[in-house]
Tab-separated table of C-alpha atoms in Angstrom:
chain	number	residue	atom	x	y	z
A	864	UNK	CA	8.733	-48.298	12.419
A	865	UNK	CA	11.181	-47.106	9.729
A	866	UNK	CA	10.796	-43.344	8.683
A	867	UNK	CA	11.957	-42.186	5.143
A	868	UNK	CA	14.752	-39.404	5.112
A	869	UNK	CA	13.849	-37.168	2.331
A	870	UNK	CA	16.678	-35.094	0.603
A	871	UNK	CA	15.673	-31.431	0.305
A	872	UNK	CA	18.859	-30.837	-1.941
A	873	UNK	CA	17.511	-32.839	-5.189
A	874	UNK	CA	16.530	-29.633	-6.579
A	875	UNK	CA	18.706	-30.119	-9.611
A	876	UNK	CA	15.932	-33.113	-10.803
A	877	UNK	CA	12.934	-31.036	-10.422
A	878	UNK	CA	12.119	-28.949	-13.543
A	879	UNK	CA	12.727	-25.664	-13.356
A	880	UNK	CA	10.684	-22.311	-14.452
A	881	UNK	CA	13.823	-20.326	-14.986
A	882	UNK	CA	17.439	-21.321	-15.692
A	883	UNK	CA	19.668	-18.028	-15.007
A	884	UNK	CA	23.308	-18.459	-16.995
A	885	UNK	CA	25.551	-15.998	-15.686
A	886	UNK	CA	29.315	-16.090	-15.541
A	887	UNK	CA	30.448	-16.293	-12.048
A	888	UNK	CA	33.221	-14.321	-11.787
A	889	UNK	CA	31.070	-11.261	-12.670
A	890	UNK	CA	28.136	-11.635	-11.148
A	891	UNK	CA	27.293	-14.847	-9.122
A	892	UNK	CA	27.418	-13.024	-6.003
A	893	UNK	CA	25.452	-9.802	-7.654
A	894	UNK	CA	22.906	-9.670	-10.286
A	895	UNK	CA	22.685	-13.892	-10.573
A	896	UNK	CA	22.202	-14.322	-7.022
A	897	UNK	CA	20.108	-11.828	-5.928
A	898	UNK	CA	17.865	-12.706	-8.953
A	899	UNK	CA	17.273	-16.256	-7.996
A	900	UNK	CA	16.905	-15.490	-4.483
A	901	UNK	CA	13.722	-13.206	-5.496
A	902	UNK	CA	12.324	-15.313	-7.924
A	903	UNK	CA	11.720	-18.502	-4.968
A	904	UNK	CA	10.586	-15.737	-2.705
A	905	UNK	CA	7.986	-15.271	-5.672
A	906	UNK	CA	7.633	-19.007	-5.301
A	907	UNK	CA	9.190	-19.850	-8.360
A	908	UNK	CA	11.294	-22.635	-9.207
A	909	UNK	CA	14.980	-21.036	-10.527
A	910	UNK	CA	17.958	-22.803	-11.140
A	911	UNK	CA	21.574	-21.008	-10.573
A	912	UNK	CA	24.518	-24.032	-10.554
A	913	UNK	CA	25.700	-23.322	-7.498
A	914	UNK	CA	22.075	-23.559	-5.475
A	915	UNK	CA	20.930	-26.589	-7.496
A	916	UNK	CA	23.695	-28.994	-7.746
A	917	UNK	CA	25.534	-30.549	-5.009
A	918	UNK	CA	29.223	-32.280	-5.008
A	919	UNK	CA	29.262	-35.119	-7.488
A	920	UNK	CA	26.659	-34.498	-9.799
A	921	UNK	CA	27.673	-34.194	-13.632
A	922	UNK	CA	28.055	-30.843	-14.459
A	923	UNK	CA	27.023	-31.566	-18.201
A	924	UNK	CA	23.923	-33.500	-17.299
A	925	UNK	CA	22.661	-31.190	-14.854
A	926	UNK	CA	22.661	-28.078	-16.422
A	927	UNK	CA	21.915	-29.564	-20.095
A	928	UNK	CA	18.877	-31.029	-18.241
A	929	UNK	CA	17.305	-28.162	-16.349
A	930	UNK	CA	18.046	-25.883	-19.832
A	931	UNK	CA	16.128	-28.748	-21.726
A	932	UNK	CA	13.141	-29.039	-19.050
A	933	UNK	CA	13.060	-24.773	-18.315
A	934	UNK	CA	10.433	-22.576	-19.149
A	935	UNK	CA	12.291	-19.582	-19.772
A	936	UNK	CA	16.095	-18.347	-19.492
A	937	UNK	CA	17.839	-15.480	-17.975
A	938	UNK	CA	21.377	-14.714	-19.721
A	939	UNK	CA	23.127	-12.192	-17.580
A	940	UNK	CA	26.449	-10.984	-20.245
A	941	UNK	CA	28.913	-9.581	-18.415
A	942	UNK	CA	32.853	-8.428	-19.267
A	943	UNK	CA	34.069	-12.050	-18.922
A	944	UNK	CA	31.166	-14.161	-20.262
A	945	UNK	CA	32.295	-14.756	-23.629
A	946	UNK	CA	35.774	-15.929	-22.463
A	947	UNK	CA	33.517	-18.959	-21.049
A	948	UNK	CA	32.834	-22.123	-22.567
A	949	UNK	CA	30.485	-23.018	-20.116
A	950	UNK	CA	28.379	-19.719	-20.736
A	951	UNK	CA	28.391	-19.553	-24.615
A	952	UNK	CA	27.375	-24.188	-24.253
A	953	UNK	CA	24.470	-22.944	-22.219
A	954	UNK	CA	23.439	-20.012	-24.397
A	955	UNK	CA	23.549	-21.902	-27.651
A	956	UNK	CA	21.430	-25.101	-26.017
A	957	UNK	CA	19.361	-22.017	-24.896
A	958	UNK	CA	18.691	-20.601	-28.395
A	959	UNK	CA	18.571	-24.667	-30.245
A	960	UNK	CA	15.957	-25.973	-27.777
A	961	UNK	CA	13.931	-22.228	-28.589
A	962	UNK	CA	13.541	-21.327	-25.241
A	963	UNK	CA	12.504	-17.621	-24.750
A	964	UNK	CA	15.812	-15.586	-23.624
A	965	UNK	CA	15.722	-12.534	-21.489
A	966	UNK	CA	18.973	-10.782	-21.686
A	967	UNK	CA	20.537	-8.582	-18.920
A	968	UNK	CA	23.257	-6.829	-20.124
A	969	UNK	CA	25.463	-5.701	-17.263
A	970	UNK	CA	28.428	-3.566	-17.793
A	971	UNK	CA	28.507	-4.351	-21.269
A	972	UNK	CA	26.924	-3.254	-24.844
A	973	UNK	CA	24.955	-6.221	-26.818
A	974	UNK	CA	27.770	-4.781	-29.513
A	975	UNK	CA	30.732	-5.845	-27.738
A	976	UNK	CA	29.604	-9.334	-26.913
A	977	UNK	CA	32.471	-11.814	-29.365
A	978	UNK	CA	33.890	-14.602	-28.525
A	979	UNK	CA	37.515	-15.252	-27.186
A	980	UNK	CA	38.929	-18.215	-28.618
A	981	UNK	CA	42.313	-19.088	-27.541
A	982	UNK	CA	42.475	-22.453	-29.931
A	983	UNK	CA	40.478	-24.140	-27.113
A	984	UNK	CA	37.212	-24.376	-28.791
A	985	UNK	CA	36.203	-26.995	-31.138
A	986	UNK	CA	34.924	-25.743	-34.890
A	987	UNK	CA	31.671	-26.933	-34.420
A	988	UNK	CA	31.176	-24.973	-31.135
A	989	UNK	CA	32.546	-21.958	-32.202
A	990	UNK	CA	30.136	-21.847	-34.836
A	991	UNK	CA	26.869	-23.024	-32.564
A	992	UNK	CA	28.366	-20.502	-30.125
A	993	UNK	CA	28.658	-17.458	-32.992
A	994	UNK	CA	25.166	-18.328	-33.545
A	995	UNK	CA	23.545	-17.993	-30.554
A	996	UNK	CA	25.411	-15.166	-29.498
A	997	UNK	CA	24.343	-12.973	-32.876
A	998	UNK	CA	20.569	-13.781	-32.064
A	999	UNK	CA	20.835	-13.282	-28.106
A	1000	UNK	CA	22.420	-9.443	-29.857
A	1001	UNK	CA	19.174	-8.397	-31.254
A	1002	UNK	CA	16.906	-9.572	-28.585
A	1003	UNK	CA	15.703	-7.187	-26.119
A	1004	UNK	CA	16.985	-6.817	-22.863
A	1005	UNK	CA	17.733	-5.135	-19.870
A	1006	UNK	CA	20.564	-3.090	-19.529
A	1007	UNK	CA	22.683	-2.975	-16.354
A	1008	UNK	CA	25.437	-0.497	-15.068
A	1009	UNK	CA	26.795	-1.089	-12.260
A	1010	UNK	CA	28.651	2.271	-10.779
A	1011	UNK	CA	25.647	3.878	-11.884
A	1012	UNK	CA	22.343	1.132	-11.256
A	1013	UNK	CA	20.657	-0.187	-8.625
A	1014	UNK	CA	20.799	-3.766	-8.182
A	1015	UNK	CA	17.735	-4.095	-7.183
A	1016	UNK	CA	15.970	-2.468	-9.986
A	1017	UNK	CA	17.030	-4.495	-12.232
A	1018	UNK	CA	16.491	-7.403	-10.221
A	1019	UNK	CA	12.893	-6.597	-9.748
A	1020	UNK	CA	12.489	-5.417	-13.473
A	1021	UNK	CA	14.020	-9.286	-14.641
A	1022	UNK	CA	11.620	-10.946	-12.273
A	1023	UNK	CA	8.473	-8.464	-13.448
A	1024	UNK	CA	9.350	-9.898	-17.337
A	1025	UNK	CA	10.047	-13.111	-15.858
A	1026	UNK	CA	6.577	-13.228	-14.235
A	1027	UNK	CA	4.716	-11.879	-17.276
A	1028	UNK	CA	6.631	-14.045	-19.860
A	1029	UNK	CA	5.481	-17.400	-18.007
A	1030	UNK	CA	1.508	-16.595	-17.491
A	1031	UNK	CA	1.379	-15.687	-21.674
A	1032	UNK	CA	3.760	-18.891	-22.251
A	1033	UNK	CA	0.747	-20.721	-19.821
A	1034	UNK	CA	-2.076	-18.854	-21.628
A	1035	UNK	CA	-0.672	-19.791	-24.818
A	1036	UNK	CA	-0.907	-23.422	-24.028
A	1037	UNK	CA	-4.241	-23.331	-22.868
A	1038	UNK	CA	-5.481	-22.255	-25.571
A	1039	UNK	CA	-3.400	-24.894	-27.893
A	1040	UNK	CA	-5.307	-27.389	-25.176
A	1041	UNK	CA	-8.729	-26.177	-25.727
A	1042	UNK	CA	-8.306	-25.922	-29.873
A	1043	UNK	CA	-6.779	-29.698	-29.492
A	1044	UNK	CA	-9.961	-31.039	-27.034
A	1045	UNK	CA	-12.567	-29.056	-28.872
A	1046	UNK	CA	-14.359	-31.033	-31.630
A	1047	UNK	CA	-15.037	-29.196	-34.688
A	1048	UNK	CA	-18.852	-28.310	-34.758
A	1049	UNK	CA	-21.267	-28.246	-37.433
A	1050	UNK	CA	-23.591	-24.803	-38.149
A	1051	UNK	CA	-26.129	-26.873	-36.223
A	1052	UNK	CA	-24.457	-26.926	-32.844
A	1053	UNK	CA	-23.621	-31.097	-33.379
A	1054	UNK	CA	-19.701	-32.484	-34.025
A	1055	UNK	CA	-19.124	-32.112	-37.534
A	1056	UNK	CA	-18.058	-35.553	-39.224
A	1057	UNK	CA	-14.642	-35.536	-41.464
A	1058	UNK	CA	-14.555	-37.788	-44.141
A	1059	UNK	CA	-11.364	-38.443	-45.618
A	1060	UNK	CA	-11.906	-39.848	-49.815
């Protein structure tokens, strides 16, 4: 008898609740971290690169795919994450596909987020990138500093709004279910007939 050896580290096919962009540098091993590891304890299903993918998967692909199939994002802006192309890709698929974005701004002002372009970013995503960064600017978020914050404040604030933004996102769709399944009724209690002439 043959058993089946099943891979525990296909994570990165799975759909995701929450996709947390982040530039590494600044705070993979801080805020980004810390925040996945607390949303699975909360028995969610995050995705941070470096915990979802494994050595040969496309880097593209991957993350395109779990922004695309997400619930919800967490940007975490830093000093550094606007001199990424990676970050600003991810942000602007964020803000095309209209995912809801909850910003953390750590050791930066919503203000001070522009993009540094050294000649290395093509026209057309410099201007998808300018885009999503002015509308990530006036969302609300959560501000972070960190010689003055506690890391786990913040952490637990971003997975309180996390946890509250996904059970209205699943109320709102059951009520889109129940106005979709639910015939339209007559004043007499009976399925009211449309008649298109």
């Amino acid at each position: 008898m043959k058993t089946k050896m099943v891979n525990p580290f296909i994570e990165s096919k799975k759909a995701c609740d929450v996709f947390i962009n982040h530039r590494g540098i600044d705070t993979k091993r801080t805020i980004a971290t810390l925040l996945y590891d607390h949303l699975s304890w909360l028995n969610l299903q995050p995705f941070l690169d470096n915990k979802n993918m494994k050595p040969g998967d496309k880097l593209f692909d991957n993350i395109d795919n779990a922004i695309r199939n997400c619930k919800i994002g967490v940007t975490v802006f830093s000093p550094n994450y606007c001199k990424s192309y990676f970050c600003l890709h991810e942000l602007a698929l964020f803000m095309e596909s209209k995912k809801k974005v909850i910003p953390i701004f750590c050791d930066i002002k919503p203000s001070e987020l522009r993009i540094v372009n050294n000649g290395n970013v093509p026209l057309k995503d410099l201007e998808r990138f300018n885009l999503a960064l002015e509308e990530a600017k006036y969302t609300v978020g959560l501000t972070f500093n960190s010689s003055k914050g506690n890391l786990s404040d913040v952490v637990k604030n971003a997975s309180e709004i996390v946890i509250e933004s996904l059970i209205e996102m699943e109320s709102e769709q059951k009520i889109r279910r129940k106005e979709v399944e639910s015939p339209i009724k007559s004043g007499f209690g009976r399925p009211l007939l449309l008649v298109r002439t």
